[in-house]
Tab-separated table of C-alpha atoms in Angstrom:
chain	number	residue	atom	x	y	z
L	1	UNK	CA	-141.480	3.573	49.707
L	2	UNK	CA	-143.788	6.516	50.127
L	3	UNK	CA	-144.803	7.660	53.583
L	4	UNK	CA	-146.039	10.638	55.521
L	5	UNK	CA	-145.343	11.596	59.108
L	6	UNK	CA	-147.537	13.990	61.006
L	7	UNK	CA	-145.331	15.508	63.623
L	8	UNK	CA	-148.007	16.287	66.199
L	9	UNK	CA	-150.697	13.899	67.358
L	10	UNK	CA	-152.565	16.695	69.097
L	11	UNK	CA	-152.630	20.472	68.561
L	12	UNK	CA	-154.556	22.893	70.727
L	13	UNK	CA	-155.191	26.530	69.752
L	14	UNK	CA	-157.455	29.306	70.874
L	15	UNK	CA	-160.226	30.523	68.629
L	16	UNK	CA	-158.982	33.301	66.371
L	17	UNK	CA	-155.317	32.280	66.546
L	18	UNK	CA	-153.313	30.685	63.717
L	19	UNK	CA	-153.291	26.971	63.059
L	20	UNK	CA	-150.215	24.989	62.011
L	21	UNK	CA	-150.423	21.239	61.429
L	22	UNK	CA	-147.105	19.724	60.384
L	23	UNK	CA	-146.513	16.973	57.859
L	24	UNK	CA	-143.302	15.574	56.407
L	25	UNK	CA	-143.265	13.180	53.501
L	26	UNK	CA	-140.918	10.634	52.030
L	27	UNK	CA	-141.155	9.873	48.343
L	28	UNK	CA	-139.061	8.417	45.575
L	29	UNK	CA	-140.783	10.579	42.998
L	30	UNK	CA	-142.599	13.874	42.741
L	31	UNK	CA	-145.470	13.333	45.135
L	32	UNK	CA	-149.144	14.089	45.137
L	33	UNK	CA	-150.065	15.268	48.616
L	34	UNK	CA	-153.395	15.887	50.235
L	35	UNK	CA	-154.945	17.065	53.454
L	36	UNK	CA	-158.228	15.511	54.572
L	37	UNK	CA	-160.365	16.477	57.557
L	38	UNK	CA	-162.584	14.174	59.592
L	39	UNK	CA	-165.123	15.719	61.926
L	40	UNK	CA	-166.321	13.556	64.838
L	41	UNK	CA	-168.281	10.536	63.650
L	42	UNK	CA	-168.158	11.759	60.066
L	43	UNK	CA	-166.464	10.716	56.851
L	44	UNK	CA	-163.375	12.326	55.402
L	45	UNK	CA	-163.502	15.538	53.425
L	46	UNK	CA	-160.807	16.694	51.039
L	47	UNK	CA	-159.361	20.033	52.179
L	48	UNK	CA	-156.764	20.558	49.480
L	49	UNK	CA	-154.327	18.784	47.189
L	50	UNK	CA	-150.889	19.370	45.718
L	51	UNK	CA	-150.126	17.838	42.338
L	52	UNK	CA	-146.884	19.555	41.232
L	53	UNK	CA	-148.422	22.817	40.117
L	54	UNK	CA	-148.212	25.828	42.450
L	55	UNK	CA	-146.350	25.095	45.672
L	56	UNK	CA	-148.810	27.113	47.746
L	57	UNK	CA	-152.154	25.376	47.650
L	58	UNK	CA	-155.376	26.962	48.813
L	59	UNK	CA	-158.169	24.780	50.074
L	60	UNK	CA	-161.607	25.067	51.530
L	61	UNK	CA	-162.553	26.881	54.732
L	62	UNK	CA	-159.520	29.172	54.643
L	63	UNK	CA	-156.897	26.428	54.872
L	64	UNK	CA	-153.753	26.388	52.798
L	65	UNK	CA	-150.622	24.292	52.580
L	66	UNK	CA	-147.167	24.893	51.189
L	67	UNK	CA	-145.128	22.220	49.453
L	68	UNK	CA	-141.432	22.565	50.306
L	69	UNK	CA	-139.302	20.061	48.486
L	70	UNK	CA	-136.089	21.074	50.257
L	71	UNK	CA	-137.692	20.342	53.615
L	72	UNK	CA	-139.915	17.459	52.377
L	73	UNK	CA	-142.776	19.160	54.149
L	74	UNK	CA	-146.401	19.932	53.417
L	75	UNK	CA	-147.660	21.835	56.450
L	76	UNK	CA	-151.287	22.917	56.760
L	77	UNK	CA	-152.080	26.407	57.994
L	78	UNK	CA	-155.001	28.677	58.668
L	79	UNK	CA	-154.692	32.301	59.797
L	80	UNK	CA	-157.527	32.221	62.314
L	81	UNK	CA	-159.030	29.144	63.909
L	82	UNK	CA	-162.753	28.707	64.255
L	83	UNK	CA	-164.531	26.425	66.690
L	84	UNK	CA	-165.859	24.410	63.767
L	85	UNK	CA	-162.279	23.549	62.747
L	86	UNK	CA	-161.974	21.140	65.667
L	87	UNK	CA	-161.485	17.763	63.994
L	88	UNK	CA	-158.969	15.121	62.974
L	89	UNK	CA	-156.662	16.086	60.125
L	90	UNK	CA	-154.836	13.640	57.888
L	91	UNK	CA	-151.879	14.309	55.641
L	92	UNK	CA	-151.971	11.887	52.722
L	93	UNK	CA	-149.519	10.773	50.046
L	94	UNK	CA	-150.813	9.555	46.713
L	95	UNK	CA	-149.220	6.563	45.044
L	96	UNK	CA	-149.667	7.409	41.435
L	97	UNK	CA	-152.058	5.866	38.986
L	98	UNK	CA	-153.280	3.100	41.277
L	99	UNK	CA	-155.109	5.678	43.370
L	100	UNK	CA	-153.722	4.162	46.545
L	101	UNK	CA	-153.580	6.744	49.332
L	102	UNK	CA	-151.117	6.493	52.197
L	103	UNK	CA	-152.376	8.199	55.337
L	104	UNK	CA	-150.441	9.836	58.104
L	105	UNK	CA	-151.290	9.053	61.694
L	106	UNK	CA	-153.595	12.028	62.030
L	107	UNK	CA	-153.510	15.209	64.116
L	108	UNK	CA	-156.340	16.089	66.449
L	109	UNK	CA	-157.009	19.817	66.388
L	110	UNK	CA	-158.643	21.232	69.478
L	111	UNK	CA	-159.977	24.797	69.358
L	112	UNK	CA	-160.559	26.493	72.684
L	113	UNK	CA	-163.004	29.380	73.120
F	1	UNK	CA	-177.925	14.124	47.107
F	2	UNK	CA	-175.338	12.017	48.911
F	3	UNK	CA	-172.301	11.434	46.720
F	4	UNK	CA	-171.005	8.288	48.447
F	5	UNK	CA	-173.377	6.422	50.715
F	6	UNK	CA	-172.876	3.387	52.923
F	7	UNK	CA	-175.250	1.090	54.717
F	8	UNK	CA	-175.548	0.305	57.489
F	9	UNK	CA	-174.098	3.161	59.509
F	10	UNK	CA	-173.689	0.963	62.574
F	11	UNK	CA	-173.256	-2.795	62.766
F	12	UNK	CA	-173.033	-4.752	65.999
F	13	UNK	CA	-172.630	-8.496	65.691
F	14	UNK	CA	-171.254	-11.614	67.334
F	15	UNK	CA	-167.954	-13.304	66.572
F	16	UNK	CA	-168.239	-15.877	63.850
F	17	UNK	CA	-171.100	-14.203	62.016
F	18	UNK	CA	-171.028	-13.119	58.374
F	19	UNK	CA	-171.960	-9.553	57.483
F	20	UNK	CA	-172.026	-7.234	54.483
F	21	UNK	CA	-171.584	-3.511	54.063
F	22	UNK	CA	-172.950	-1.795	50.990
F	23	UNK	CA	-171.570	1.234	49.195
F	24	UNK	CA	-172.995	3.296	46.374
F	25	UNK	CA	-171.665	6.358	44.590
F	26	UNK	CA	-173.492	8.684	42.237
F	27	UNK	CA	-170.455	10.643	41.073
F	28	UNK	CA	-169.906	8.646	37.927
F	29	UNK	CA	-166.434	7.537	38.997
F	30	UNK	CA	-164.941	4.347	37.610
F	31	UNK	CA	-162.923	3.547	40.738
F	32	UNK	CA	-164.111	2.689	44.218
F	33	UNK	CA	-162.228	1.809	47.387
F	34	UNK	CA	-162.591	0.291	50.821
F	35	UNK	CA	-160.553	1.612	53.758
F	36	UNK	CA	-160.324	0.454	57.357
F	37	UNK	CA	-159.877	2.897	60.235
F	38	UNK	CA	-158.712	1.290	63.455
F	39	UNK	CA	-159.278	2.390	67.029
F	40	UNK	CA	-156.267	4.728	66.823
F	41	UNK	CA	-157.846	6.407	63.789
F	42	UNK	CA	-155.205	5.018	61.432
F	43	UNK	CA	-156.587	4.604	57.914
F	44	UNK	CA	-155.411	1.963	55.502
F	45	UNK	CA	-156.632	0.935	52.098
F	46	UNK	CA	-158.051	-2.560	51.734
F	47	UNK	CA	-159.282	-2.846	48.156
F	48	UNK	CA	-159.962	-0.859	45.041
F	49	UNK	CA	-162.027	-1.679	42.010
F	50	UNK	CA	-161.949	0.015	38.632
F	51	UNK	CA	-165.051	-0.551	36.559
F	52	UNK	CA	-165.776	-3.814	38.372
F	53	UNK	CA	-162.175	-5.055	38.126
F	54	UNK	CA	-160.032	-5.578	41.241
F	55	UNK	CA	-157.035	-3.245	41.131
F	56	UNK	CA	-155.677	-3.079	44.664
F	57	UNK	CA	-155.821	-5.921	47.155
F	58	UNK	CA	-153.750	-5.182	50.194
F	59	UNK	CA	-152.805	-7.893	52.678
F	60	UNK	CA	-156.331	-8.428	53.859
F	61	UNK	CA	-157.538	-11.801	55.216
F	62	UNK	CA	-159.488	-13.958	52.792
F	63	UNK	CA	-162.493	-13.546	55.048
F	64	UNK	CA	-162.938	-10.142	53.431
F	65	UNK	CA	-164.381	-10.248	49.939
F	66	UNK	CA	-165.322	-7.182	47.932
F	67	UNK	CA	-167.978	-7.457	45.275
F	68	UNK	CA	-168.744	-4.920	42.580
F	69	UNK	CA	-171.994	-5.608	40.716
F	70	UNK	CA	-171.537	-2.444	38.674
F	71	UNK	CA	-169.230	0.531	38.744
F	72	UNK	CA	-171.535	2.509	41.045
F	73	UNK	CA	-171.533	-0.148	43.768
F	74	UNK	CA	-168.816	-1.803	45.818
F	75	UNK	CA	-169.915	-4.057	48.643
F	76	UNK	CA	-167.768	-5.630	51.337
F	77	UNK	CA	-168.617	-9.064	52.681
F	78	UNK	CA	-166.907	-10.334	55.801
F	79	UNK	CA	-167.022	-13.991	56.815
F	80	UNK	CA	-166.400	-15.426	60.277
F	81	UNK	CA	-166.092	-12.074	61.991
F	82	UNK	CA	-163.362	-11.701	64.621
F	83	UNK	CA	-162.933	-9.236	67.478
F	84	UNK	CA	-160.095	-7.554	65.596
F	85	UNK	CA	-162.422	-6.690	62.741
F	86	UNK	CA	-164.030	-4.040	64.908
F	87	UNK	CA	-163.295	-0.764	63.167
F	88	UNK	CA	-164.804	1.918	60.983
F	89	UNK	CA	-164.953	0.963	57.319
F	90	UNK	CA	-164.996	3.709	54.737
F	91	UNK	CA	-165.968	3.446	51.137
F	92	UNK	CA	-164.629	5.988	48.656
F	93	UNK	CA	-164.799	6.717	44.976
F	94	UNK	CA	-162.604	8.901	42.880
F	95	UNK	CA	-160.550	9.825	39.904
F	96	UNK	CA	-157.005	8.512	40.500
F	97	UNK	CA	-155.924	10.065	43.799
F	98	UNK	CA	-158.731	12.546	44.386
F	99	UNK	CA	-161.175	10.503	46.405
F	100	UNK	CA	-164.525	11.182	48.014
F	101	UNK	CA	-165.407	9.274	51.126
F	102	UNK	CA	-168.629	7.904	52.483
F	103	UNK	CA	-169.743	8.508	56.078
F	104	UNK	CA	-168.344	5.201	57.330
F	105	UNK	CA	-169.757	2.035	58.844
F	106	UNK	CA	-168.933	1.426	62.483
F	107	UNK	CA	-168.539	-2.306	63.008
F	108	UNK	CA	-168.409	-3.727	66.517
F	109	UNK	CA	-167.764	-7.431	66.939
F	110	UNK	CA	-168.682	-8.832	70.362
């Protein structure tokens, strides 16, 4: 069965420092992987997606993620955190043609001034 | 223009009542979804419809019934509300796995 595990429930960084949000996946086939962001009391916004093309995926707002099959990881990074990046981040595994998405537990990103 | 909209945004009701949440998308997608986010922010799919046909029906109580009058709308009706139904319900539409979410409906059952 497909699953994703977000290794940190809470990450705190200072503004201007790098962000690393970790995600490992388990899949019986070549996965589609996504990162979504949820700002407080808002809906979810797609940050980026990996669908077996380039292993380094660039998303919106300066975020990127690298697919590493050998490590079964899909970590999200950003070189310099901004206060507006404070939010909940979800790593998501797609389940093929059904469109069913399997969500990780979420990582709360706190950005300190 | 809002791509995926939900009404109401907030819903406070008593146990045992019946309530509906409406969802509309103007993206032209054939597939729409309902997700439930619990108090720990865990998100899980409930249903999906493709062009008015039920595709995914997870292990959701029969009290929950989705209805799709056309491919731009997917409503969620909940009968006999229970305390455990309190959550945020998100509607989404998309093409296969790339989905666009609505702002959510915060349901509180007292």
